[in-house]
Coordinates of C-alpha atoms in Angstrom, one line a residue:
Chain A
X194 CA 9.0 -18.3 -22.5
X195 CA 8.4 -16.9 -18.6
X196 CA 5.3 -14.5 -18.9
X197 CA 7.2 -11.7 -17.4
X198 CA 9.6 -11.3 -20.5
X199 CA 7.3 -9.8 -22.8
X200 CA 6.6 -7.0 -20.3
X201 CA 10.4 -6.5 -19.4
X202 CA 11.2 -6.6 -22.9
X203 CA 8.8 -4.2 -23.7
X204 CA 10.0 -1.8 -21.1
X205 CA 13.7 -1.9 -22.6
X206 CA 12.4 -1.3 -26.0
X207 CA 10.1 1.5 -25.2
X208 CA 12.7 4.3 -25.3
X209 CA 13.3 3.5 -29.1
X210 CA 9.6 3.6 -30.0
X211 CA 7.4 6.5 -31.3
X212 CA 4.6 7.6 -28.8
X213 CA 1.5 5.9 -30.2
X214 CA 3.3 2.6 -30.6
X215 CA 4.7 2.9 -27.0
X216 CA 1.0 3.2 -26.1
X217 CA 0.1 0.3 -27.9
X218 CA 3.0 -1.9 -26.6
X219 CA 2.4 -0.8 -23.0
X220 CA -1.3 -2.2 -23.3
X221 CA -0.3 -5.0 -25.5
X222 CA 2.6 -6.3 -23.5
X223 CA 0.6 -7.4 -20.3
X224 CA -2.0 -8.5 -22.3
X225 CA 0.3 -11.2 -23.8
X226 CA 1.7 -12.0 -20.8
X227 CA -1.8 -12.8 -19.5
X228 CA -2.0 -15.1 -22.4
X229 CA 1.2 -16.9 -21.4
X230 CA 0.1 -17.4 -17.7
X231 CA -3.2 -18.7 -18.4
X232 CA -1.6 -21.3 -20.9
X233 CA 1.3 -22.2 -18.9
X234 CA 1.4 -25.7 -17.4
X235 CA 2.3 -26.3 -13.8
X236 CA 5.9 -26.9 -13.1
X237 CA 9.3 -25.3 -12.9
X238 CA 11.3 -24.0 -15.6
X239 CA 14.6 -22.2 -16.5
X240 CA 16.5 -23.6 -13.5
X241 CA 20.2 -22.6 -13.5
X242 CA 23.0 -23.1 -11.2
X243 CA 24.3 -19.6 -9.6
X244 CA 26.9 -19.6 -6.8
X245 CA 26.3 -23.2 -5.9
X246 CA 22.6 -22.5 -5.7
X247 CA 19.9 -23.6 -7.9
X248 CA 18.0 -20.5 -9.3
X249 CA 14.6 -21.0 -10.5
X250 CA 13.1 -18.1 -12.6
X251 CA 10.0 -19.7 -13.4
X252 CA 7.6 -21.6 -11.2
X253 CA 3.9 -22.1 -12.0
X254 CA 1.6 -23.5 -9.7
X255 CA -2.2 -22.4 -8.7
X256 CA -0.9 -20.0 -6.2
X257 CA 1.5 -18.2 -8.4
X258 CA -0.6 -18.5 -11.5
X259 CA -3.5 -16.3 -10.0
X260 CA -1.1 -13.8 -8.7
X261 CA 0.3 -13.5 -12.0
X262 CA -3.2 -13.4 -13.9
X263 CA -4.5 -10.7 -11.8
X264 CA -1.1 -8.9 -12.1
X265 CA -1.2 -8.9 -15.9
X266 CA -4.8 -8.1 -16.1
X267 CA -4.4 -5.0 -13.9
X268 CA -1.4 -3.8 -15.9
X269 CA -3.4 -4.1 -19.0
X270 CA -6.3 -1.9 -17.5
X271 CA -3.6 0.5 -15.8
X272 CA -2.0 1.1 -19.1
X273 CA -5.1 1.7 -21.0
X274 CA -6.0 4.2 -18.3
X275 CA -2.8 5.9 -18.7
X276 CA -3.0 5.9 -22.4
X277 CA -2.8 9.7 -22.4
X278 CA 0.7 9.5 -20.9
X279 CA 3.3 10.9 -22.9
X280 CA 6.9 10.6 -20.7
X281 CA 8.9 7.5 -21.5
X282 CA 10.0 7.3 -18.0
X283 CA 6.7 6.7 -16.6
X284 CA 5.7 4.2 -19.4
X285 CA 9.0 2.4 -18.8
X286 CA 8.8 2.6 -15.0
X287 CA 5.1 1.2 -15.1
X288 CA 6.1 -1.7 -17.3
X289 CA 9.2 -2.6 -14.9
X290 CA 6.9 -2.5 -12.1
X291 CA 4.5 -4.6 -13.6
X292 CA 7.0 -7.2 -15.0
X293 CA 8.9 -7.2 -11.6
X294 CA 5.5 -8.0 -9.7
X295 CA 5.1 -10.8 -12.0
X296 CA 8.7 -12.2 -11.6
X297 CA 8.2 -11.9 -7.8
X298 CA 5.2 -14.4 -7.9
X299 CA 6.7 -16.5 -10.3
X300 CA 9.9 -16.9 -8.7
X301 CA 11.0 -20.4 -7.6
X302 CA 13.7 -19.3 -5.3
X303 CA 14.3 -16.5 -2.8
X304 CA 17.2 -14.8 -4.7
X305 CA 15.2 -14.4 -7.8
X306 CA 12.3 -13.0 -5.8
X307 CA 14.6 -10.4 -4.1
X308 CA 16.1 -9.3 -7.5
X309 CA 12.8 -8.9 -9.1
X310 CA 11.6 -7.3 -5.8
X311 CA 14.3 -4.6 -6.2
X312 CA 13.4 -3.7 -9.8
X313 CA 10.0 -3.4 -8.3
X314 CA 11.2 -0.8 -5.7
X315 CA 13.2 1.3 -8.2
X316 CA 10.5 1.4 -10.7
X317 CA 7.7 2.1 -8.4
X318 CA 9.6 4.9 -7.1
X319 CA 10.0 6.5 -10.4
X320 CA 6.3 6.4 -10.4
X321 CA 6.2 8.8 -7.2
X322 CA 9.1 11.0 -8.6
X323 CA 7.6 11.4 -12.1
X324 CA 4.9 13.8 -10.6
X325 CA 7.8 16.1 -10.2
X326 CA 6.5 18.2 -7.5
X327 CA 8.4 19.0 -4.4
X328 CA 6.0 16.9 -2.4
X329 CA 6.2 14.0 -4.6
X330 CA 10.2 14.2 -4.6
X331 CA 10.3 14.1 -0.8
X332 CA 7.7 11.4 -0.5
X333 CA 9.6 9.3 -3.5
X334 CA 12.9 9.5 -1.6
X335 CA 11.3 8.2 1.5
X336 CA 9.5 5.6 -0.3
X337 CA 12.7 4.3 -1.8
X338 CA 14.6 4.5 1.5
X339 CA 11.9 2.2 3.1
X340 CA 11.7 -0.3 0.3
X341 CA 15.7 -0.6 0.2
X342 CA 15.8 -1.0 3.9
X343 CA 13.1 -3.7 3.5
X344 CA 15.1 -5.3 0.5
X345 CA 18.1 -5.4 3.0
X346 CA 16.3 -7.3 5.5
X347 CA 15.1 -9.6 2.8
X348 CA 18.8 -10.0 1.8
X349 CA 19.8 -10.6 5.4
X350 CA 17.5 -13.5 5.5
X351 CA 18.6 -15.0 2.3
X352 CA 22.1 -14.8 3.6
X353 CA 21.3 -16.3 6.5
X354 CA 19.7 -19.3 5.0
X355 CA 22.4 -19.9 2.8
X356 CA 25.1 -19.7 5.6
X357 CA 22.9 -22.2 7.7
X358 CA 22.8 -24.5 4.5
X359 CA 19.0 -24.6 4.3
X360 CA 19.0 -23.4 0.6
X361 CA 17.0 -20.8 -0.9
X362 CA 13.9 -22.5 -2.6
X363 CA 10.9 -20.3 -2.0
X364 CA 8.5 -22.6 0.0
X365 CA 7.5 -22.5 3.6
X366 CA 9.8 -20.3 5.9
X367 CA 8.2 -20.0 9.1
X368 CA 10.2 -22.7 11.1
X369 CA 13.8 -21.7 9.6
X370 CA 14.8 -19.6 12.6
X371 CA 16.1 -16.0 12.7
X372 CA 16.4 -15.8 8.7
X373 CA 12.7 -16.5 8.5
X374 CA 12.1 -13.5 10.9
X375 CA 14.1 -11.2 8.8
X376 CA 12.4 -12.0 5.6
X377 CA 9.1 -11.9 7.6
X378 CA 9.9 -8.3 8.7
X379 CA 10.6 -7.3 5.4
X380 CA 7.5 -8.6 3.7
X381 CA 5.5 -7.0 6.9
X382 CA 7.0 -3.5 5.7
X383 CA 6.3 -4.4 1.9
X384 CA 2.7 -5.4 3.2
X385 CA 2.4 -2.0 5.0
X386 CA 1.8 -3.9 8.4
X387 CA 1.3 -0.9 11.1
X388 CA 3.7 0.7 12.6
X389 CA 5.7 0.1 9.3
X390 CA 3.1 1.1 6.9
X391 CA 3.6 5.0 6.7
X392 CA 5.3 4.8 3.7
X393 CA 2.0 3.8 1.7
X394 CA -0.3 6.7 2.6
X395 CA 2.8 9.1 2.2
X396 CA 3.6 8.1 -1.2
X397 CA 0.8 6.8 -3.3
X398 CA -1.3 10.0 -3.2
X399 CA 1.8 11.6 -4.6
X400 CA 2.2 9.8 -7.7
X401 CA 0.6 10.8 -11.0
X402 CA -3.0 9.7 -11.4
X403 CA -2.1 6.6 -13.4
X404 CA 1.1 6.0 -11.3
X405 CA -1.2 5.5 -8.2
X406 CA -3.0 2.9 -10.1
X407 CA 0.0 0.6 -10.6
X408 CA 1.0 1.6 -7.2
X409 CA -2.3 0.4 -5.5
X410 CA -1.8 -3.0 -7.4
X411 CA 1.8 -4.5 -7.1
X412 CA 3.9 -4.1 -4.0
X413 CA 1.5 -5.0 -1.1
X414 CA 0.0 -7.8 -3.0
X415 CA 3.4 -9.4 -3.9
X416 CA 4.0 -9.2 -0.2
X417 CA 0.9 -11.0 0.4
X418 CA 1.7 -13.6 -2.2
X419 CA 5.2 -14.3 -0.2
X420 CA 3.4 -14.1 3.1
X421 CA 1.0 -16.9 1.7
X422 CA 3.9 -18.8 0.2
X423 CA 6.3 -18.8 3.3
X424 CA 4.2 -18.0 6.2
X425 CA 0.9 -19.5 6.0
X426 CA -0.6 -20.4 9.3
X427 CA 1.8 -18.2 11.2
X428 CA -0.3 -17.3 14.5
X429 CA 1.6 -13.8 15.0
X430 CA -0.3 -12.6 11.4
X431 CA -3.7 -13.1 12.9
X432 CA -3.8 -10.2 15.3
X433 CA -1.5 -8.0 12.9
X434 CA -3.8 -8.4 10.1
X435 CA -7.0 -7.8 12.3
X436 CA -5.5 -4.7 13.8
X437 CA -4.3 -3.3 10.6
X438 CA -7.8 -3.6 9.1
X439 CA -9.2 -1.4 11.6
X440 CA -6.2 0.8 11.8
X441 CA -6.7 1.5 8.2
X442 CA -10.2 2.5 8.5
X443 CA -9.7 4.8 11.6
X444 CA -7.3 6.9 9.7
X445 CA -9.2 7.0 6.4
X446 CA -12.1 8.3 8.4
X447 CA -9.8 11.2 9.1
X448 CA -8.5 12.1 5.6
X449 CA -9.3 15.0 3.6
X450 CA -7.2 13.8 0.7
X451 CA -9.2 11.3 -1.4
X452 CA -6.0 9.2 -2.6
X453 CA -4.7 9.3 0.9
X454 CA -8.1 7.8 2.3
X455 CA -8.1 5.1 -0.4
X456 CA -4.3 4.3 0.8
X457 CA -5.4 3.7 4.2
X458 CA -8.0 1.3 2.7
X459 CA -5.3 -0.6 1.1
X460 CA -3.6 -1.0 4.5
X461 CA -7.3 -2.1 6.1
X462 CA -8.1 -4.6 3.1
X463 CA -4.4 -5.9 3.3
X464 CA -5.1 -6.5 6.9
X465 CA -7.9 -9.0 5.8
X466 CA -5.4 -11.0 3.7
X467 CA -2.7 -10.8 6.4
X468 CA -5.1 -12.3 9.0
X469 CA -6.5 -15.0 6.5
X470 CA -2.7 -16.2 6.0
X471 CA -2.2 -16.4 9.9
X472 CA -5.3 -18.5 10.4
X473 CA -3.9 -20.9 7.5
X474 CA -6.8 -23.0 7.0
X475 CA -7.6 -24.0 3.2
X476 CA -10.6 -21.9 3.5
X477 CA -9.0 -18.7 4.9
X478 CA -6.0 -19.2 2.4
X479 CA -8.5 -19.3 -0.5
X480 CA -10.0 -16.2 1.0
X481 CA -6.8 -14.5 1.1
X482 CA -6.0 -15.2 -2.6
X483 CA -9.7 -14.3 -3.7
X484 CA -9.3 -11.1 -1.8
X485 CA -6.2 -10.2 -3.1
X486 CA -7.8 -10.7 -6.6
X487 CA -10.8 -8.7 -5.9
X488 CA -9.0 -6.2 -4.2
X489 CA -6.5 -5.4 -6.9
X490 CA -9.7 -5.1 -9.3
X491 CA -11.8 -2.9 -7.1
X492 CA -9.0 -0.6 -5.7
X493 CA -7.4 0.0 -9.3
X494 CA -10.9 1.2 -10.1
X495 CA -11.2 3.3 -7.2
X496 CA -7.9 4.9 -7.7
X497 CA -9.0 5.4 -11.3
X498 CA -12.3 7.0 -10.6
X499 CA -10.8 9.5 -8.0
X500 CA -7.6 9.8 -10.4
X501 CA -10.3 10.9 -13.0
X502 CA -11.6 13.7 -10.7
X503 CA -7.8 14.8 -10.0
X504 CA -7.2 14.8 -13.8
X505 CA -10.0 16.9 -14.5
X506 CA -10.4 19.2 -11.6
X507 CA -6.6 19.2 -10.5
X508 CA -7.9 19.0 -6.9
X509 CA -7.1 16.2 -4.3
X510 CA -9.1 17.1 -1.2
X511 CA -12.7 16.5 -0.6
X512 CA -13.1 19.8 1.3
X513 CA -12.3 21.6 -2.3
X514 CA -14.7 19.2 -4.1
X515 CA -18.5 18.7 -4.2
X516 CA -21.4 18.7 -6.7
X517 CA -19.3 16.6 -9.3
X518 CA -22.7 14.4 -9.9
X519 CA -23.7 17.1 -12.3
X520 CA -20.3 16.9 -14.6
X521 CA -19.0 13.5 -13.9
X522 CA -22.1 10.9 -13.6
X523 CA -20.4 8.5 -15.4
X524 CA -17.5 8.3 -13.1
X525 CA -19.6 8.5 -10.3
X526 CA -21.3 5.4 -11.3
X527 CA -18.0 3.6 -12.1
X528 CA -16.7 4.8 -8.7
X529 CA -19.8 3.5 -6.8
X530 CA -19.0 -0.1 -8.3
X531 CA -15.6 -0.1 -6.7
X532 CA -17.0 1.4 -3.6
X533 CA -19.6 -1.1 -3.3
X534 CA -17.1 -4.0 -4.0
X535 CA -14.8 -2.8 -1.5
X536 CA -17.6 -2.5 0.9
X537 CA -18.7 -6.1 0.2
X538 CA -22.0 -5.6 -0.8
X539 CA -23.8 -8.4 -2.4
X540 CA -23.5 -8.9 -6.1
X541 CA -20.1 -7.0 -6.1
X542 CA -16.7 -9.0 -5.9
X543 CA -15.7 -8.1 -2.4
X544 CA -18.7 -9.8 -0.9
X545 CA -17.9 -13.2 -2.2
X546 CA -14.1 -12.9 -1.0
X547 CA -14.2 -10.9 2.2
X548 CA -16.6 -13.4 3.5
X549 CA -14.3 -16.4 2.6
X550 CA -11.8 -14.7 5.1
X551 CA -14.1 -13.8 7.6
X552 CA -15.6 -17.4 7.6
X553 CA -12.2 -19.0 7.7
X554 CA -11.3 -17.1 10.8
X555 CA -14.8 -17.8 12.4
X556 CA -14.7 -21.6 11.8
X557 CA -11.0 -21.7 13.6
X558 CA -12.7 -19.8 16.4
X559 CA -11.0 -16.5 16.3
X560 CA -13.6 -14.5 17.7
X561 CA -11.7 -11.2 18.3
X562 CA -10.5 -11.4 14.7
X563 CA -14.0 -11.9 13.3
X564 CA -15.0 -8.8 15.3
X565 CA -12.6 -6.6 14.2
X566 CA -12.7 -7.7 10.5
X567 CA -16.6 -7.0 10.7
X568 CA -15.9 -3.6 12.2
X569 CA -13.3 -2.9 9.4
X570 CA -16.1 -3.7 7.1
X571 CA -18.4 -1.2 8.8
X572 CA -15.5 1.5 8.5
X573 CA -14.8 0.7 4.9
X574 CA -18.3 1.4 3.9
X575 CA -18.4 4.5 6.1
X576 CA -15.4 6.1 4.3
X577 CA -15.2 4.7 0.8
X578 CA -19.0 4.0 0.3
X579 CA -20.5 7.1 1.8
X580 CA -18.1 9.9 2.7
X581 CA -15.9 10.2 -0.1
X582 CA -18.9 10.0 -2.7
X583 CA -20.9 12.2 -0.8
X584 CA -18.6 14.9 -0.4
X585 CA -17.1 14.8 -3.6
X586 CA -19.9 14.3 -5.8
X587 CA -23.2 14.8 -3.7
X588 CA -22.6 17.5 -1.0
X589 CA -22.6 21.1 -2.0
X590 CA -19.6 22.4 -4.3
X591 CA -17.0 24.4 -2.4
X592 CA -17.0 27.9 -2.5
X593 CA -14.0 28.3 -4.8
X594 CA -15.5 25.5 -7.3
X595 CA -15.4 27.1 -10.8
X596 CA -17.5 23.9 -12.2
X597 CA -15.0 23.6 -14.9
X598 CA -14.9 19.5 -14.8
X599 CA -16.1 17.0 -17.3
X600 CA -15.9 13.3 -17.6
X601 CA -12.4 11.9 -18.2
X602 CA -11.0 10.9 -21.6
X603 CA -12.7 7.9 -23.3
X604 CA -9.6 5.4 -22.7
X605 CA -9.8 6.2 -18.9
X606 CA -13.8 5.3 -18.9
X607 CA -12.9 2.2 -21.0
X608 CA -10.5 0.9 -18.4
X609 CA -12.6 1.7 -15.5
X610 CA -15.5 0.2 -17.4
X611 CA -13.6 -3.4 -17.8
X612 CA -12.7 -3.5 -14.1
X613 CA -16.1 -2.6 -13.2
X614 CA -17.6 -5.3 -15.2
X615 CA -15.1 -7.7 -13.9
X616 CA -16.1 -6.3 -10.1
X617 CA -19.7 -7.2 -10.8
X618 CA -19.2 -10.4 -13.0
X619 CA -17.2 -11.9 -10.0
X620 CA -19.9 -10.7 -7.6
X621 CA -22.5 -12.6 -9.6
X622 CA -20.5 -15.6 -10.8
X623 CA -18.3 -16.4 -7.8
X624 CA -17.6 -19.8 -9.2
X625 CA -15.5 -18.3 -12.2
X626 CA -13.0 -17.2 -9.6
X627 CA -13.3 -20.0 -7.2
X628 CA -12.4 -22.1 -9.9
X629 CA -8.8 -20.5 -9.9
X630 CA -8.1 -20.8 -6.2
X631 CA -5.4 -22.9 -5.2
X632 CA -6.8 -25.2 -2.6
X633 CA -9.4 -27.0 -4.3
X634 CA -12.2 -28.0 -4.1
X635 CA -13.8 -24.8 -3.0
X636 CA -17.2 -25.8 -1.6
X637 CA -18.2 -22.3 -0.2
X638 CA -21.7 -20.6 -0.9
X639 CA -21.5 -17.0 -0.1
X640 CA -24.9 -16.2 -0.9
X641 CA -26.8 -17.5 2.0
X642 CA -29.4 -15.5 3.4
X643 CA -27.6 -15.1 6.4
X644 CA -24.5 -13.6 4.8
X645 CA -26.6 -11.4 2.6
X646 CA -28.8 -10.0 5.5
X647 CA -25.5 -9.3 7.5
X648 CA -23.9 -7.2 4.8
X649 CA -27.6 -5.7 4.0
X650 CA -28.0 -4.7 7.7
X651 CA -24.4 -3.3 7.9
X652 CA -25.1 -1.0 5.0
X653 CA -28.4 0.1 5.6
X654 CA -27.7 1.1 9.4
X655 CA -24.1 2.5 8.5
X656 CA -25.9 4.8 5.8
X657 CA -28.4 5.9 8.5
X658 CA -25.4 6.6 11.1
X659 CA -23.6 8.2 8.4
X660 CA -26.4 10.5 7.5
X661 CA -26.8 11.6 11.1
X662 CA -23.1 12.4 11.6
X663 CA -22.6 13.7 8.2
X664 CA -21.7 17.2 10.0
X665 CA -19.1 15.8 12.5
X666 CA -17.5 13.8 9.3
X667 CA -17.2 17.0 6.8
X668 CA -13.6 16.8 5.7
X669 CA -11.3 19.9 6.9
X670 CA -8.0 20.6 5.1
X671 CA -5.0 19.4 7.1
X672 CA -2.6 16.6 7.7
X673 CA -2.6 13.7 9.8
X674 CA 0.4 12.5 11.9
X675 CA 0.8 8.8 11.8
X676 CA 2.9 6.3 13.5
X677 CA 6.0 7.2 11.5
X678 CA 6.4 9.9 13.9
X679 CA 7.7 7.5 16.6
X680 CA 10.6 6.8 14.6
X681 CA 11.1 9.9 12.4
X682 CA 11.8 12.1 15.2
X683 CA 14.3 10.0 17.3
X684 CA 16.1 9.7 13.8
X685 CA 16.1 13.3 13.4
X686 CA 17.8 13.3 16.7
X687 CA 20.3 10.8 15.6
X688 CA 21.1 12.6 12.4
X689 CA 21.9 15.7 14.1
X690 CA 24.0 14.0 16.7
X691 CA 25.9 11.6 14.6
X692 CA 26.1 13.2 11.0
X693 CA 27.8 16.0 9.5
X694 CA 25.7 17.8 6.7
X695 CA 27.1 18.3 3.5
X696 CA 27.0 22.0 3.5
X697 CA 28.9 21.9 6.7
X698 CA 31.4 19.5 5.3
X699 CA 32.0 21.7 1.9
X700 CA 32.4 24.7 4.3
X701 CA 35.0 23.1 6.6
X702 CA 37.0 21.6 3.3
X703 CA 36.7 25.1 1.6
X704 CA 38.1 26.9 4.8
X705 CA 41.3 24.3 4.9
X706 CA 41.8 24.8 1.4
X707 CA 41.9 28.6 1.8
X708 CA 44.4 28.2 4.6
X709 CA 46.5 26.1 2.6
X710 CA 46.4 28.4 -0.3
X711 CA 47.2 31.4 1.7
X712 CA 50.1 29.7 3.3
X713 CA 51.4 28.7 -0.3
X714 CA 50.9 32.2 -1.4
X715 CA 53.1 33.5 1.6
X716 CA 55.6 30.9 1.2
X717 CA 56.3 31.7 -2.4
X718 CA 56.6 35.3 -1.6
X719 CA 59.1 34.9 1.1
X720 CA 60.3 31.3 1.9
X721 CA 62.3 32.7 5.0
X722 CA 59.0 33.6 6.8
X723 CA 57.4 30.3 6.9
X724 CA 58.0 29.4 10.5
X725 CA 56.6 32.8 11.4
X726 CA 53.7 32.4 9.0
X727 CA 52.7 28.7 10.1
X728 CA 53.0 29.9 13.7
X729 CA 50.4 32.8 13.1
X730 CA 48.1 30.7 11.2
X731 CA 47.7 28.0 13.8
X732 CA 44.7 28.1 15.9
X733 CA 44.9 28.4 19.7
X734 CA 44.8 25.0 21.4
X735 CA 41.1 23.9 22.1
X736 CA 40.6 20.9 24.3
X737 CA 37.1 20.2 23.0
X738 CA 38.6 20.3 19.2
X739 CA 41.6 18.5 19.8
X740 CA 39.8 15.7 21.7
X741 CA 36.8 14.4 19.6
X742 CA 33.6 13.4 21.9
X743 CA 33.7 10.2 23.6
X744 CA 30.6 9.2 21.7
X745 CA 32.6 9.3 18.6
X746 CA 35.2 6.5 19.5
X747 CA 32.2 4.4 21.3
X748 CA 30.2 4.5 18.2
X749 CA 33.1 3.3 15.9
X750 CA 33.8 0.4 18.3
X751 CA 30.1 -0.6 18.8
X752 CA 29.7 -0.6 15.1
X753 CA 33.0 -2.6 14.5
X754 CA 31.8 -5.1 17.0
X755 CA 28.3 -5.3 15.5
X756 CA 29.6 -6.0 12.2
X757 CA 32.2 -8.8 13.5
X758 CA 29.4 -10.5 15.4
X759 CA 27.2 -10.2 12.2
X760 CA 30.1 -11.8 10.0
X761 CA 30.5 -14.5 12.9
X762 CA 26.9 -15.1 12.8
X763 CA 26.6 -15.5 9.3
X764 CA 29.9 -17.5 9.0
X765 CA 28.3 -20.3 11.2
Chain B
X84 CA -33.0 16.4 4.1
X85 CA -36.1 15.2 6.0
X86 CA -36.9 13.0 3.1
X87 CA -33.6 11.4 2.8
X88 CA -33.6 10.8 6.7
X89 CA -37.1 9.4 6.4
X90 CA -36.1 6.8 3.5
X91 CA -33.0 5.7 5.2
X92 CA -34.9 5.0 8.6
X93 CA -37.7 3.1 6.4
X94 CA -34.7 1.2 4.6
X95 CA -33.1 0.4 7.7
X96 CA -36.4 -0.7 9.3
X97 CA -37.3 -3.0 6.5
X98 CA -34.0 -4.6 6.5
X99 CA -33.8 -5.2 10.0
X100 CA -37.1 -7.0 10.0
X101 CA -36.2 -9.1 7.1
X102 CA -32.9 -9.9 8.6
X103 CA -34.3 -10.8 11.8
X104 CA -36.8 -13.3 10.2
X105 CA -34.5 -14.6 7.1
X106 CA -31.0 -13.7 8.1
X107 CA -30.7 -16.0 11.3
X108 CA -27.3 -17.9 11.4
X109 CA -27.9 -21.5 11.6
X110 CA -24.5 -22.2 13.1
X111 CA -23.2 -19.5 14.8
X112 CA -19.1 -19.7 15.5
X113 CA -19.1 -16.6 17.7
X114 CA -21.8 -15.8 20.3
X115 CA -23.0 -12.4 18.7
X116 CA -23.8 -14.3 15.5
X117 CA -26.9 -15.8 17.4
X118 CA -28.2 -12.5 18.0
X119 CA -31.2 -11.7 15.4
X120 CA -30.0 -8.7 13.1
X121 CA -26.9 -8.2 14.8
X122 CA -25.4 -6.7 11.6
X123 CA -27.6 -3.6 12.5
X124 CA -26.0 -3.2 15.7
X125 CA -22.5 -3.6 14.0
X126 CA -23.6 -1.0 11.1
X127 CA -25.2 1.4 13.6
X128 CA -22.9 1.4 16.6
X129 CA -20.0 0.8 14.7
X130 CA -20.3 3.7 12.4
X131 CA -20.9 5.9 15.5
X132 CA -18.0 4.4 17.5
X133 CA -15.4 4.8 14.5
X134 CA -16.6 8.4 13.7
X135 CA -16.5 9.6 17.2
X136 CA -13.3 7.8 18.2
X137 CA -11.6 9.2 14.9
X138 CA -12.9 12.8 15.2
X139 CA -13.5 13.4 18.8
X140 CA -10.5 11.5 20.3
X141 CA -8.0 11.0 17.7
X142 CA -8.2 14.1 15.4
X143 CA -7.3 16.7 18.2
X144 CA -4.3 14.9 18.9
X145 CA -3.1 13.8 15.6
X146 CA -4.6 16.0 13.0
X147 CA -2.8 19.6 12.1
X148 CA -5.4 21.7 10.4

């Protein structure tokens, strides 16, 4: 049985079950899927012919297995964390999202991956909508539109491959011409590569506290899997990844909203993975996969800990928090495990995965990438390891703080404890992770005195610099304008120029119906007066109204030509 | 506050000395890896550079309070 079937099946059955059983099923189904993945042998299964193409629902190999395993594990922990949820829609969406993610990484062909991806897009949007605030609904709409656009690009690439007779097996894609570029663009949107990343820090902080744990896990990492599968060794990904690693930490430094700060660090950490894929050596690719696994574990833990603060205090912003160490010391401890992991501290999992990527880039002499990735490491410790815990837990409480917070419920602590234990276990015993990596054997020793001291030096001096700069880094309430302004402002202009709002359309239709009604009434009263009445109602000739603006026909002509050219290209 | 500062200076100094003695990279792949305890430069200067760049240069332009 494909490992995602229990999860998707549970999602379908969930609305029929009582609340407590739903909760059990939410935790049990991903756990069952984990068992199925671990025990699945290498190879393909469930291959069918569809529209003359071979569709493979299940392909298990070392690369897909490790991603499916960590997806199932993270879904189990996230559902345990979200035990308190009562709304069926959120539970169903969470399971569909997790099942869709597993189906993407286990797909043997691009069409199956695309369908699974669309399931993910819709289900994840529901997780944003489900918070039901005005901001969440608006962010959810933007999120959905961006992901539907990304899905359309993916579809364009798949259709291009089909029309070129190249088949749709999901393997190396980089050399397959323009369809590969369309798919790469789609994956870059989903991996949140700047300047196509703004959907992520826009939507993730607006979700429910358990929803954001799911969101931090699947979409970007499924994109990383697809990039590793299809575009390993593509040079263009090296600068993109290195720049996004630094971009994320710079914007995180500015953030006041805790979950938005962590969202920018998803951009940054995925940058390491994208860079590793671009380097393309076995060491760098193993580093990418290892970092994706570790990232899922510590990022989910960080979102859980911060979500616990939001859940208890109903506050999202660092400027509104402080002094939580008194009421939430356990959460602080668990958060710090995640923070030290993402910072790459020795004996935590980020140390053993991040150094694989950086060493992979160094061995291939990508000096600029090594520099930027190391700088990103500094910024990660600054924001996640120092700034966030200091201003939320350690600094003086905000003036309006009522102090009415406490540790989160036991199920949240258990989920965080599980992930924290895994972060430490992998950090202490990296061999347990390296044994599952796709490119064997992995003969890499992370615990050389040089690597250990490199990180200790960065952290010790970074902490000192933070202490000296803590006044400057004090968060203030506000919003940060991101690169999406570059395309949102012109889009507004285009929308004003070329579209008619629904309200305006309704007003015009209502006016026409009113005129028709009045004319009908007059005609019924006195049919002989029709010509006069019609003459009286006819508006004076207006040259501008009678002739539409030249932009209108040109737009129609250009649109028609574009569609024709596209059809011709696709028909080649 | 002064105690915290003193502790951080002490820890940093110990780690820098330890890194300079025990943390040398035997096979540097990029030139700065050959500098003793270069991680300290990255950590200290990098934190200053990121904080000043973000807060002094970027924030006035892209942050709306």
